[in-house]
Coordinates of C-alpha atoms and ligand atoms in Angstrom, one line a residue:
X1 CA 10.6 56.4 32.6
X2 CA 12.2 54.3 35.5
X3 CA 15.5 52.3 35.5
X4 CA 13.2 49.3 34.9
X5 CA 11.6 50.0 31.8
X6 CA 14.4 51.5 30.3
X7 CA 15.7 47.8 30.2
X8 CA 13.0 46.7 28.5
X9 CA 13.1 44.7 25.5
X10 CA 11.5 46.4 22.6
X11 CA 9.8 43.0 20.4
X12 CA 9.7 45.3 17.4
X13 CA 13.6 45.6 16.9
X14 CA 14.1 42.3 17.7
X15 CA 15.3 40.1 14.4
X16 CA 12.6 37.5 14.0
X17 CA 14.6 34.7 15.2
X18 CA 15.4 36.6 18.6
X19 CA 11.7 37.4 18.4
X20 CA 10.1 34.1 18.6
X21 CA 12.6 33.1 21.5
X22 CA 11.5 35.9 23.3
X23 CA 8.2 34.8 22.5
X24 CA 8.7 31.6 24.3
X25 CA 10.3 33.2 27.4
X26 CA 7.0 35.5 27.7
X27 CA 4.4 32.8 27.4
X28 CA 6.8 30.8 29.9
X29 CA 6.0 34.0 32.1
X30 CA 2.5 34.7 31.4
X31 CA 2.7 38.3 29.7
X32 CA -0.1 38.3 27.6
X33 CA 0.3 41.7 26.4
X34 CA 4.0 40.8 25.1
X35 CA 2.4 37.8 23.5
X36 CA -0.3 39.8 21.5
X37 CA 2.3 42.0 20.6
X38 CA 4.4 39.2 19.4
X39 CA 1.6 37.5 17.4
X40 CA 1.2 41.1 15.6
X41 CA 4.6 41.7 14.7
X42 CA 5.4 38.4 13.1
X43 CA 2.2 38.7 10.9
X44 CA 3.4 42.0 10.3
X45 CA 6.2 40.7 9.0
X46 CA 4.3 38.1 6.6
X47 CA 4.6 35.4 8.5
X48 CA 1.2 32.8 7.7
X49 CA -0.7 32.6 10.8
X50 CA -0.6 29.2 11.4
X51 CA 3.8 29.1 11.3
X52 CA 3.1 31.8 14.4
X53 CA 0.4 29.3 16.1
X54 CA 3.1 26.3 15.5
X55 CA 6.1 28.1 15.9
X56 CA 5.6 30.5 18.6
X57 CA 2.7 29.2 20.5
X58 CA 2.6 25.9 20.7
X59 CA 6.3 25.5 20.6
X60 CA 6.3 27.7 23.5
X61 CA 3.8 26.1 25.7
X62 CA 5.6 22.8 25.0
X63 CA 8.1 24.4 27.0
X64 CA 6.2 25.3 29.8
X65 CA 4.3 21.6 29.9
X66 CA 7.9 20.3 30.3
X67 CA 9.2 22.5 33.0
X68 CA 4.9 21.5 34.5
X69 CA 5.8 18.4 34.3
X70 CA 9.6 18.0 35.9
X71 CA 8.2 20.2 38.8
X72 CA 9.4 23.7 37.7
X73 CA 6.4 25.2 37.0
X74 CA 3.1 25.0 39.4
X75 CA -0.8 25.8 38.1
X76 CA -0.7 29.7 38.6
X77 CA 2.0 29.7 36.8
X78 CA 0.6 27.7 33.4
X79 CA -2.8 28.9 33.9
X80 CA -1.1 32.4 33.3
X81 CA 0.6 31.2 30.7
X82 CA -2.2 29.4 29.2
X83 CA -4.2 32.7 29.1
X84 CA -1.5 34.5 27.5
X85 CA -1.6 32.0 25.1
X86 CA -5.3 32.3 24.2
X87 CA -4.7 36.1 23.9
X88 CA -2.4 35.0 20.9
X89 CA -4.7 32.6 19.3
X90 CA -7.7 34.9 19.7
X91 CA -5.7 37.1 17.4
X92 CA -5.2 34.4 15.0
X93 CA -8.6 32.7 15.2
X94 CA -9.8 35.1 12.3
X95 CA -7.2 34.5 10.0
X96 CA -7.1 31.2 10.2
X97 CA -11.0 31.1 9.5
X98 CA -10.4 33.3 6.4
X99 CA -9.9 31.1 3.7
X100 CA -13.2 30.9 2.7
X101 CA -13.3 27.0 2.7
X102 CA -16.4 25.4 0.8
X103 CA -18.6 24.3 4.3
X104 CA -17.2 20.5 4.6
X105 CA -19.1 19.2 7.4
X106 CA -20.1 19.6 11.4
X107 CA -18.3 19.3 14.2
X108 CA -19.1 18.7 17.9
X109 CA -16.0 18.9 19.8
X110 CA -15.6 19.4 23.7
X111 CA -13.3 18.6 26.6
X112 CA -14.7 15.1 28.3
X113 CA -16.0 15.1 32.1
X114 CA -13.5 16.0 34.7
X115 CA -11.1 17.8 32.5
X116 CA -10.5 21.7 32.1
X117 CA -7.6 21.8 29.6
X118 CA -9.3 23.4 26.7
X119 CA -6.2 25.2 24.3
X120 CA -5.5 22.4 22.3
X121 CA -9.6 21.7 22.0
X122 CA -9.8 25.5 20.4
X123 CA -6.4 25.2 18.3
X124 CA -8.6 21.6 17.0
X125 CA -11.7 24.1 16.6
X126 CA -9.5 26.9 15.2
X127 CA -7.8 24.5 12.6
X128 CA -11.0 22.6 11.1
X129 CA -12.9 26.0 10.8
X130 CA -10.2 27.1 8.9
X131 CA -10.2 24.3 6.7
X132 CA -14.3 25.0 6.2
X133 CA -16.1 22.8 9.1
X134 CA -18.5 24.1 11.1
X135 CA -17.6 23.7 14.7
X136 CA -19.9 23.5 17.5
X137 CA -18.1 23.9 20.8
X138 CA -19.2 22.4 23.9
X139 CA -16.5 24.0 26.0
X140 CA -15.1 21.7 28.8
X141 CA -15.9 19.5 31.6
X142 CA -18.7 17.6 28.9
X143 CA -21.2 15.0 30.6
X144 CA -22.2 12.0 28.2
X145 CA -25.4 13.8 27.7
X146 CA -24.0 16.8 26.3
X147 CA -22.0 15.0 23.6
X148 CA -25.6 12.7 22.5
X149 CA -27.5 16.0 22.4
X150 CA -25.4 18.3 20.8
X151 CA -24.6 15.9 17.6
X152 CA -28.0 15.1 17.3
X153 CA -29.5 18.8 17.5
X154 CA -26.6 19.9 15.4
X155 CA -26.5 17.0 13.0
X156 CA -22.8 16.8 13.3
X157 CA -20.7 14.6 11.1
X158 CA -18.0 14.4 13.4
X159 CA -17.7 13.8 17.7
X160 CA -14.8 15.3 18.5
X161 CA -13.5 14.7 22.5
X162 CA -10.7 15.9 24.1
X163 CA -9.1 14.7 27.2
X164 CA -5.7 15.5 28.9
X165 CA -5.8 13.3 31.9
X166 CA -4.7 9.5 32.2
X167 CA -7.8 10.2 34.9
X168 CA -10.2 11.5 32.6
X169 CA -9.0 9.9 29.1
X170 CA -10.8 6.8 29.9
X171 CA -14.5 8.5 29.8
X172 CA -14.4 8.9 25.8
X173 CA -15.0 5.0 26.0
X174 CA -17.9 5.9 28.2
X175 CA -19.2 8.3 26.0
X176 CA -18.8 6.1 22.7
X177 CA -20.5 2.8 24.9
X178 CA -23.4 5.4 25.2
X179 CA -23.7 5.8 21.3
X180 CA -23.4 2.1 20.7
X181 CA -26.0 1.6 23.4
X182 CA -28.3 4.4 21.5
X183 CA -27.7 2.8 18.5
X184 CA -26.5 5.8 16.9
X185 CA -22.5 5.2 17.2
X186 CA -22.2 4.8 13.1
X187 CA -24.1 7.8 13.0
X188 CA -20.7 10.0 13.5
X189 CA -17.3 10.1 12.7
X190 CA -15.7 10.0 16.3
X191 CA -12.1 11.8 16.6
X192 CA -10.4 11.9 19.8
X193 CA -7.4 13.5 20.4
X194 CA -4.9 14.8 23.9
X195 CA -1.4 14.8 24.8
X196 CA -2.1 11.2 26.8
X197 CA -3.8 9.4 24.2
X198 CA -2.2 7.3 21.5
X199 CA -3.7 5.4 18.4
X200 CA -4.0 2.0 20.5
X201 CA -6.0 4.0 22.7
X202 CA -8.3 5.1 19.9
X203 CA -8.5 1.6 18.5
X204 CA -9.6 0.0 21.9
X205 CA -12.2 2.7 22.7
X206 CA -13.5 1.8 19.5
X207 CA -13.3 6.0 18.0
X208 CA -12.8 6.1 14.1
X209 CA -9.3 8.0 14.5
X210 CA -7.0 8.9 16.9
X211 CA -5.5 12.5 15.9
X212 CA -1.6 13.3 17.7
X213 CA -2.2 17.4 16.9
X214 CA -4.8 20.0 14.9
X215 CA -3.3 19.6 11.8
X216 CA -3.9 15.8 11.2
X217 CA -7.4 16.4 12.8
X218 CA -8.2 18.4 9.9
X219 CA -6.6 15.8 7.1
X220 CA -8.4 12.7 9.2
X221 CA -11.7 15.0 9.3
X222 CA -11.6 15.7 5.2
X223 CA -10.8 12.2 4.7
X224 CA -13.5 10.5 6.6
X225 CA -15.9 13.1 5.1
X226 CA -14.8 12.3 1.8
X227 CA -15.6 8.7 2.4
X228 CA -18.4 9.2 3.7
X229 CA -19.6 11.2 0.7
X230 CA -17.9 7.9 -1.3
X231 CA -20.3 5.8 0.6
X232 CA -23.5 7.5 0.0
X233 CA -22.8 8.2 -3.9
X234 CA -22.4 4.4 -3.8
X235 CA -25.5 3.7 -2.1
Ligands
B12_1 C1 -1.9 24.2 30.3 C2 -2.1 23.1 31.3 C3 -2.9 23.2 32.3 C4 -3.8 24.4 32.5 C5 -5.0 24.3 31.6 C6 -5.5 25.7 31.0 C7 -6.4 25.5 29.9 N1 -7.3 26.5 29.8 O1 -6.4 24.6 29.1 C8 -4.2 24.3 34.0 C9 -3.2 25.0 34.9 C10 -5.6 24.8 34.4 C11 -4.0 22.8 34.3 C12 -4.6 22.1 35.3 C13 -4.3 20.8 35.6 N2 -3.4 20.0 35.0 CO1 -2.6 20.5 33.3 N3 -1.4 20.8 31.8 C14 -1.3 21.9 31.1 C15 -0.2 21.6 30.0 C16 1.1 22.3 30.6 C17 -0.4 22.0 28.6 C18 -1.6 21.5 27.9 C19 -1.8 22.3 26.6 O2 -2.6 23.2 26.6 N4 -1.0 21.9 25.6 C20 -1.0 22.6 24.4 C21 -2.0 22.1 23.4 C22 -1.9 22.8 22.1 O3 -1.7 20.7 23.2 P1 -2.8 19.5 23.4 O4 -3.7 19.9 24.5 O5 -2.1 18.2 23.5 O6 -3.7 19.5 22.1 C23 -3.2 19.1 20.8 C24 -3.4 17.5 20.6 O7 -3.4 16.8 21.8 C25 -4.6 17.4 19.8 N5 -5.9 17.4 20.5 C26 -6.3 17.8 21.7 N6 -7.6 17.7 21.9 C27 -8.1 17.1 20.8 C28 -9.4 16.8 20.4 C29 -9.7 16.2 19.2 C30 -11.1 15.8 18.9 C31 -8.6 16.0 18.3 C32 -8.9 15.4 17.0 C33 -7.3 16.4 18.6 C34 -7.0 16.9 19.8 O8 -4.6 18.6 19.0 C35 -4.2 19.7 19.8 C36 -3.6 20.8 18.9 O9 -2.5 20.3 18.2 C37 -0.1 20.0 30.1 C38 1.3 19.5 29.7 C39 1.3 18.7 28.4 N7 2.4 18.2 28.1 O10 0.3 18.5 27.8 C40 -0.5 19.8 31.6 C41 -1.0 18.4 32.0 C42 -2.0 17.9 30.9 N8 -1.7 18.7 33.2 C43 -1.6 17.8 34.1 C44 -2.2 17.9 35.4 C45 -1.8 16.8 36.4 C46 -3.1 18.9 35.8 C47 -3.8 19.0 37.1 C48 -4.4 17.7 37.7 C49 -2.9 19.7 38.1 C50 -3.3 19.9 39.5 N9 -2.6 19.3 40.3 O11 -4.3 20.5 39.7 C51 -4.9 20.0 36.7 C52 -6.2 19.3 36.2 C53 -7.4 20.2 36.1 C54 -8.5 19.4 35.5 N10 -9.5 18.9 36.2 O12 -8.6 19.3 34.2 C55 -0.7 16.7 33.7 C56 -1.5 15.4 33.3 C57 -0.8 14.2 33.8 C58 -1.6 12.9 33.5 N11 -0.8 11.9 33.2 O13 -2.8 12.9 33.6 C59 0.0 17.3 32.5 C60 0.4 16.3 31.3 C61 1.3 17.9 33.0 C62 2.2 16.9 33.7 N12 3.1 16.3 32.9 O14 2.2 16.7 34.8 N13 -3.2 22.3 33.3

């Protein structure tokens, strides 16, 4: 063993505080291996896999958009991050799935035209499975077209777009004028959701809710659904 390793830090002796924080500091520097490792020792150590998506994933990458942002960090850097990221949420894509939900609906959901951020699009995917939706996943980069079809061939309840560009944000509208156009916009639950967007945002694009993160895309979902099922009980 060189000089090198021998300085390594071993994540398993780590005390769990210590551990997360290193956590952090590895996603900040893309190690994806270090994050897998991470993401198996704290469910090792009976942590519920949705504190290690929260706690040490997303709070982690929050500090890597900030450091994006002021100019610290450039593209290679996040997009290495943002890979080591997904490494940690594949691990706990399963797990979050596995609570054997009754089926609650379908959902469409896809990054909108010009766009390429897809993480917090697969933590949205991620979370409603998990709660028992079917999720259809268009990917990114989603012509109007691709929205139309998909609910319609998949008879989604819900539209779900994504967007984290001030430049790209304003295409959900375009979408949504298509299903008004088509006379089909009532037909869906629409749920948009990105770091840029805000609740105003939603209301003037005219989408049934605005959600700030995955976990209140999941409550908004399961309460439009329930209304929906209201509605149609009533009729
Ligand atoms: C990672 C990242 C990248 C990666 C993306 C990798 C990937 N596979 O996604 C790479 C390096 C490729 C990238 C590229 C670019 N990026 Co970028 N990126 C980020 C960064 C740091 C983190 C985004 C992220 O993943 N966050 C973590 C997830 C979990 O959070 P989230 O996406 O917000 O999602 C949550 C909620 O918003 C919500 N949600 C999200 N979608 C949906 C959908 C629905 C239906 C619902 C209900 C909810 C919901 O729930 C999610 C989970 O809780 C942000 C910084 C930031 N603060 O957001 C910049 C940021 C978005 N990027 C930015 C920029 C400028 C770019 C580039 C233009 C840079 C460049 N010069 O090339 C390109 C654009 C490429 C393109 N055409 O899309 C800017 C945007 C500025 C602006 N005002 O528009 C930001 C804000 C950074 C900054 N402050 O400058 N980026």
């Amino acid at each position: 063993m060189s000089d090198e390793e021998d300085d390594e830090i071993i994540l398993s002796e780590l005390e769990t505080e210590d551990l997360v924080l290193q956590m952090h500091d590895d996603l900040y520097d893309g190690l994806r291996e270090e994050i897998e490792e991470g993401v198996n020792i704290l469910l090792e150590r009976g942590w519920q896999p949705y504190d290690v998506l929260t706690k040490a994933l997303v709070a982690g990458m929050t500090i890597v958009g900030n450091d994006f942002r002021d100019g610290i960090l450039f593209v290679p850097e996040v997009l290495l991050a943002a890979n080591a990221m997904k490494a940690g949420m594949a691990i706990l894509k399963p797990l979050l799935a596995e609570t054997g939900a009754p089926r609650m609906g379908k959902m469409v959901i896809g990054t909108v035209k010009g766009d390429i951020h897809d993480i917090g699009k697969n933590l949205v995917s991620m979370m409603m499975e998990g709660a028992g939706f079917e999720v259809v996943d268009l990917g990114i980069n989603n012509p109007v077209e691709a929205y139309i079809e998909a609910a319609a061939r998949e008879e989604a309840d819900i539209v779900g777009m994504s967007a984290l560009l001030t430049t790209t944000m304003p295409y959900m509208k375009v979408v949504i004028d298509a299903m008004v156009a088509q006379g089909i916009r009532d037909d869906y639950i629409v749920l948009v959701g990105g770091a840029p967007l805000n609740e105003e945002f939603g209301r003037a694009i005219g989408a049934d809710a605005y959600c700030r993160d995955a976990a209140v895309a999941v409550e908004t979902a399961k309460d439009f659904i329930a209304r929906k099922h209201n509605q149609m009980a009533a009729g």
